[in-house]
CSV table of C-alpha atoms in Angstrom, one decimal:
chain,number,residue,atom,x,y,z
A,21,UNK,CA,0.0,0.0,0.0
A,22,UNK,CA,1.4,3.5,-0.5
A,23,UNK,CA,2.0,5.8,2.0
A,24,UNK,CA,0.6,8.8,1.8
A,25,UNK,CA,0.9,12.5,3.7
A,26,UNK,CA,-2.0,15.2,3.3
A,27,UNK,CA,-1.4,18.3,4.1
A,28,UNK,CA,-4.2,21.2,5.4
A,29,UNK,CA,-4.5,24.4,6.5
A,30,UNK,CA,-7.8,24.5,7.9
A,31,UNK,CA,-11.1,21.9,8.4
A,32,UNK,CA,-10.4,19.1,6.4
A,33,UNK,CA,-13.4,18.2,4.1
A,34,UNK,CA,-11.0,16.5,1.4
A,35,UNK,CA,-8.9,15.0,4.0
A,36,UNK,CA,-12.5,13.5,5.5
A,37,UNK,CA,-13.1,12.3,2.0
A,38,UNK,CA,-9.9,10.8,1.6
A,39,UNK,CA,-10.0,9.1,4.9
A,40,UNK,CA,-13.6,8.1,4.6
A,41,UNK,CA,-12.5,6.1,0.9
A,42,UNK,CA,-9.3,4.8,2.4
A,43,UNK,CA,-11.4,3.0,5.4
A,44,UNK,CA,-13.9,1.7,2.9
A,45,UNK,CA,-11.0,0.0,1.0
A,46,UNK,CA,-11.4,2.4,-2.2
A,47,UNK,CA,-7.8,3.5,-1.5
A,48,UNK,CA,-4.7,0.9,-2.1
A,49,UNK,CA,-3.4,3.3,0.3
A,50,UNK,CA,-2.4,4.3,4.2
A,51,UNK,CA,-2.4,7.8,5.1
A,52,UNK,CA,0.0,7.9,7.4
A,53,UNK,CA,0.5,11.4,8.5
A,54,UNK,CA,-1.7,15.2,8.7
A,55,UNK,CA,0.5,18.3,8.7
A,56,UNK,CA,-1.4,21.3,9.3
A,57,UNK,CA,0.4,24.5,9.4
A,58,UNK,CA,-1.9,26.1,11.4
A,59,UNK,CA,-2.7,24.9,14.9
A,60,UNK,CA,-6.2,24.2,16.2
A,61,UNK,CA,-7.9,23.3,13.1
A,62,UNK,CA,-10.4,21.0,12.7
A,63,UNK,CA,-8.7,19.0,10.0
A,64,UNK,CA,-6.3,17.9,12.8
A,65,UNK,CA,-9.4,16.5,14.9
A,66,UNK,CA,-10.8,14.8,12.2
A,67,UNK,CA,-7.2,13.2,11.7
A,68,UNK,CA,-6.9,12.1,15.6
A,69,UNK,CA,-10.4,10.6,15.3
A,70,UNK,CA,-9.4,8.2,12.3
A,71,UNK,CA,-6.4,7.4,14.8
A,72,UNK,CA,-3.7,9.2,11.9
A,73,UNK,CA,-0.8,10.9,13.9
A,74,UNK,CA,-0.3,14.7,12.9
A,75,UNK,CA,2.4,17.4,13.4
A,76,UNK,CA,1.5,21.3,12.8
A,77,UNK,CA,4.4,23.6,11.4
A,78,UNK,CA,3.4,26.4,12.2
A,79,UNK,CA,4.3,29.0,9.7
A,80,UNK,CA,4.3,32.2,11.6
A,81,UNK,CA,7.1,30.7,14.1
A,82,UNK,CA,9.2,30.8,11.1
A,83,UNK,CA,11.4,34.0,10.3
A,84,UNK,CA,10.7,33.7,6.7
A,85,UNK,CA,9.5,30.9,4.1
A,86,UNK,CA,12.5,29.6,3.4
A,87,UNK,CA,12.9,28.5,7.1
A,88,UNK,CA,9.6,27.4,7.4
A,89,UNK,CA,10.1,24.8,4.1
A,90,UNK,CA,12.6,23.1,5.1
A,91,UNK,CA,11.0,22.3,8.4
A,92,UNK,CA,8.4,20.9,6.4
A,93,UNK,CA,10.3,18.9,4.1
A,94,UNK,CA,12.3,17.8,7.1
A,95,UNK,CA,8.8,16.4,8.6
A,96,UNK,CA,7.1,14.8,5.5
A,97,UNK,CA,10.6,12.9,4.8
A,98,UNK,CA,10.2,11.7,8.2
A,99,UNK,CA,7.1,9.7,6.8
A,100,UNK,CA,8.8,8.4,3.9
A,101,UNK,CA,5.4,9.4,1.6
A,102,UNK,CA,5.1,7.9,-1.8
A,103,UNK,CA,2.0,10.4,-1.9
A,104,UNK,CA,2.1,13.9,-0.7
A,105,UNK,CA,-1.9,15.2,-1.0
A,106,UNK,CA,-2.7,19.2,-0.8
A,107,UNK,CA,-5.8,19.4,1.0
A,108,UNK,CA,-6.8,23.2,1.1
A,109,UNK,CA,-3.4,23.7,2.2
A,110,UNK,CA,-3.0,27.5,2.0
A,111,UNK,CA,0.4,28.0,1.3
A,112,UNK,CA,2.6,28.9,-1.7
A,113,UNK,CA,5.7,26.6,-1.9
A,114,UNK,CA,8.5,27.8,-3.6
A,115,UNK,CA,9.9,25.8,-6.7
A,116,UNK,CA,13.1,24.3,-4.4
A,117,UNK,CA,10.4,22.8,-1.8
A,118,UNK,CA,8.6,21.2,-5.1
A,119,UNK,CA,11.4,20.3,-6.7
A,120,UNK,CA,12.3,17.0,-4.9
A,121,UNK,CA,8.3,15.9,-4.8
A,122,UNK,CA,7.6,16.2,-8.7
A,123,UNK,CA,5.3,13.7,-9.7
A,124,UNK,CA,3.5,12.4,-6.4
A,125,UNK,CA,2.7,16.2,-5.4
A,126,UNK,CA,-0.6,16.4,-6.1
A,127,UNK,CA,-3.2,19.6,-5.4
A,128,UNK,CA,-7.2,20.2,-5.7
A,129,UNK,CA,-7.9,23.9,-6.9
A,130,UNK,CA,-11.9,24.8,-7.2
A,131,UNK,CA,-12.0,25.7,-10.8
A,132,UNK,CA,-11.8,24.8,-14.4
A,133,UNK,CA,-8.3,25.0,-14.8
A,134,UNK,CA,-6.2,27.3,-16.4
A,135,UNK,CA,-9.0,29.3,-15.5
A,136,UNK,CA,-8.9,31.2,-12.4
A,137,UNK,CA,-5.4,30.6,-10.4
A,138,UNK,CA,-5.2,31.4,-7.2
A,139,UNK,CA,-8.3,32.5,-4.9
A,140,UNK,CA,-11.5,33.9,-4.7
A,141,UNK,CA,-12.5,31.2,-7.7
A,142,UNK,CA,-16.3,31.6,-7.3
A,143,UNK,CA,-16.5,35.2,-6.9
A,144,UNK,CA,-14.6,35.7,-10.2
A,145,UNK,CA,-16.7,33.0,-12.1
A,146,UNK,CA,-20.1,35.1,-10.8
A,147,UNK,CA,-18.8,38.1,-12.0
A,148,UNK,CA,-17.7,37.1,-15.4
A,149,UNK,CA,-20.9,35.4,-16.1
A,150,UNK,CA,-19.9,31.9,-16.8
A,151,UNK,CA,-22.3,29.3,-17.1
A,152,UNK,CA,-20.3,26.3,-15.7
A,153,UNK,CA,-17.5,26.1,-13.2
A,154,UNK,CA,-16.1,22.9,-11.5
A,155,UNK,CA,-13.0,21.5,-9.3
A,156,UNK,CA,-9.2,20.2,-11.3
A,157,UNK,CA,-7.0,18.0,-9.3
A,158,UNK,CA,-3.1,18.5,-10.8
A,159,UNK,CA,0.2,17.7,-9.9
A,160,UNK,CA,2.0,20.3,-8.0
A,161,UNK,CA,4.9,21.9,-10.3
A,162,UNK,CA,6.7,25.2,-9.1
A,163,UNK,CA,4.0,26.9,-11.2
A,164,UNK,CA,1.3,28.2,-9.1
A,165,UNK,CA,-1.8,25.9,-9.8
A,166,UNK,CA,-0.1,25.4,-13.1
A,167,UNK,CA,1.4,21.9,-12.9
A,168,UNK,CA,-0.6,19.6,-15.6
A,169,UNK,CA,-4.2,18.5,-14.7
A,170,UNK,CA,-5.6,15.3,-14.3
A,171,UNK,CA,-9.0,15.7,-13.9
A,172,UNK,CA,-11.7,17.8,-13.7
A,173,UNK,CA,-15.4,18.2,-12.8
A,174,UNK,CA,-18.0,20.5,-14.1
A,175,UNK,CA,-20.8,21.9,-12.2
A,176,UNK,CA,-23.8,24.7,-13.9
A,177,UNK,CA,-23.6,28.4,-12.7
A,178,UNK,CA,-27.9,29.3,-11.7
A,179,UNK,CA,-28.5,32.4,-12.2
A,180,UNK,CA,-29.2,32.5,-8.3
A,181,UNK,CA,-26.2,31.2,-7.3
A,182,UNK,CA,-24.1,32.8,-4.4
A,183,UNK,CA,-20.5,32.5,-3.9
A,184,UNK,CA,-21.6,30.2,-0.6
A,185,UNK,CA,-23.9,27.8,-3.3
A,186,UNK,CA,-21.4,27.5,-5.8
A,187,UNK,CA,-18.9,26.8,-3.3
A,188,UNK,CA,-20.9,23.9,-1.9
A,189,UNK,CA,-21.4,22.9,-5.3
A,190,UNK,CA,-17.9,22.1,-5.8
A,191,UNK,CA,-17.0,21.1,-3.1
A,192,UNK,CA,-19.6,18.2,-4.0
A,193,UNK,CA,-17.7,17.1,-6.4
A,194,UNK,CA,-14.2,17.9,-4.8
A,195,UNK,CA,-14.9,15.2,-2.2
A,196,UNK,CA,-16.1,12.6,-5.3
A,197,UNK,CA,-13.2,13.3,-7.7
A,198,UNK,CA,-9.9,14.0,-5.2
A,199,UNK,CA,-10.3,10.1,-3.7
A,200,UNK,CA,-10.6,8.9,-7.3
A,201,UNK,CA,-7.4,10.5,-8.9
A,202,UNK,CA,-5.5,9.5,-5.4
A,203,UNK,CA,-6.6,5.7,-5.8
A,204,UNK,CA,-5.7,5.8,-9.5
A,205,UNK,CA,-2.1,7.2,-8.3
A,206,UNK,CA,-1.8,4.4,-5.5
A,207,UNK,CA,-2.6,1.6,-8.3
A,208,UNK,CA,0.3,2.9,-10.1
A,209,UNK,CA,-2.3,4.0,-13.4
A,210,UNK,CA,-1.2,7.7,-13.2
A,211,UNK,CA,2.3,9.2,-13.5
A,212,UNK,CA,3.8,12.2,-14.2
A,213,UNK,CA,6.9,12.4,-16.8
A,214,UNK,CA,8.3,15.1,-19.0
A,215,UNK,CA,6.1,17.7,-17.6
A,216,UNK,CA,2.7,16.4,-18.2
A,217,UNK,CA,0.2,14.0,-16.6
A,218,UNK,CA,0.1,10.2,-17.9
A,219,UNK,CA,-3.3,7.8,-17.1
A,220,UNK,CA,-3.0,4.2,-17.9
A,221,UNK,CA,0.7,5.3,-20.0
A,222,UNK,CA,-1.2,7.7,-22.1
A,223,UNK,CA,-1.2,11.6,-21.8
A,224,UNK,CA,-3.8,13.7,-20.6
């Protein structure tokens, strides 16, 4: 089984999903460690009830990033991941943090990638009008929300919909798609080589 590390910044919902599909057997996979870099979050709870040790690196006891990066490194290595899982984990890593994890990086971003990097997703898909918005899951590259995608979900934009609505829409399908594209990594059908995502030996 592969070992995997999720990290979070805040109340888990992906982390519950992948946890909920790893109990159930639909992950060939253990996750064996929940860093947080914030303290007190109720992603960490969720990880103690499922009986999944976790560390928080704080980042604000850091004097800068760089400092606070290497900590972290220095922790997942500790776990020996074949996996490491971004779980709303609200920091940008520079490119020699990525570096070393090319390839079994992987992130979940709420919109229709290359479409709105970075946050505030919904908002900007209300206020441009679109008619359909959605979740990509990608590997992480030192590109922010730029590494190649894997998959993606679609949901409609209502005409009533709120920033709150359309958030809960995706996160629907965030909790549906992220354990898919993890279980597909941990039975060795997806791989990243040469800069782009490969399913089953053929590109995406």
């Amino acid at each position: 089984m592969k070992r995997i590390v999720v990290l979070i910044s805040g109340s888990g919902s992906n982390l519950q999903a992948l946890i909920d599909a790893a109990e159930m057997g639909g992950i060939n996979g253990h996750i064996v460690a929940v860093i947080s870099n914030k303290p007190d979050v109720y992603g960490l709870t969720r990880a103690q009830n499922a009986k999944i040790p976790t560390e928080v690196v704080d980042h604000t006891a850091f004097d800068g990033r760089q400092a606070f990066e290497v900590e972290l490194s220095n922790v997942i290595n500790r776990y020996s991941p074949d996996l490491i899982v971004l779980a709303g984990f609200m920091r940008i890593l520079n490119s020699e943090f990525v570096q070393p994890y090319e390839g079994k990086m992987l992130n979940i971003h709420p919109s229709l990638l290359p479409k709105y990097k970075g946050l505030h997703t919904h908002r900007r898909a209300l206020e441009n009008g679109d008619t359909e918005h959605g979740v990509s899951v990608h590997f992480v590259t030192s590109e922010l929300d730029g590494g190649p995608v894997i998959a993606q979900r679609t949901v409609k934009v209502e005409k009533s919909d709120t920033e709150q609505s359309l958030q809960a829409k995706v996160q629907q399908q965030e909790h549906q798609l992220y354990p898919e594209v993890v279980a597909r990594f941990c039975n060795d059908r997806l791989e990243y080589k040469d800069g782009k995502a490969y399913m089953d030996k053929k590109p995406l």
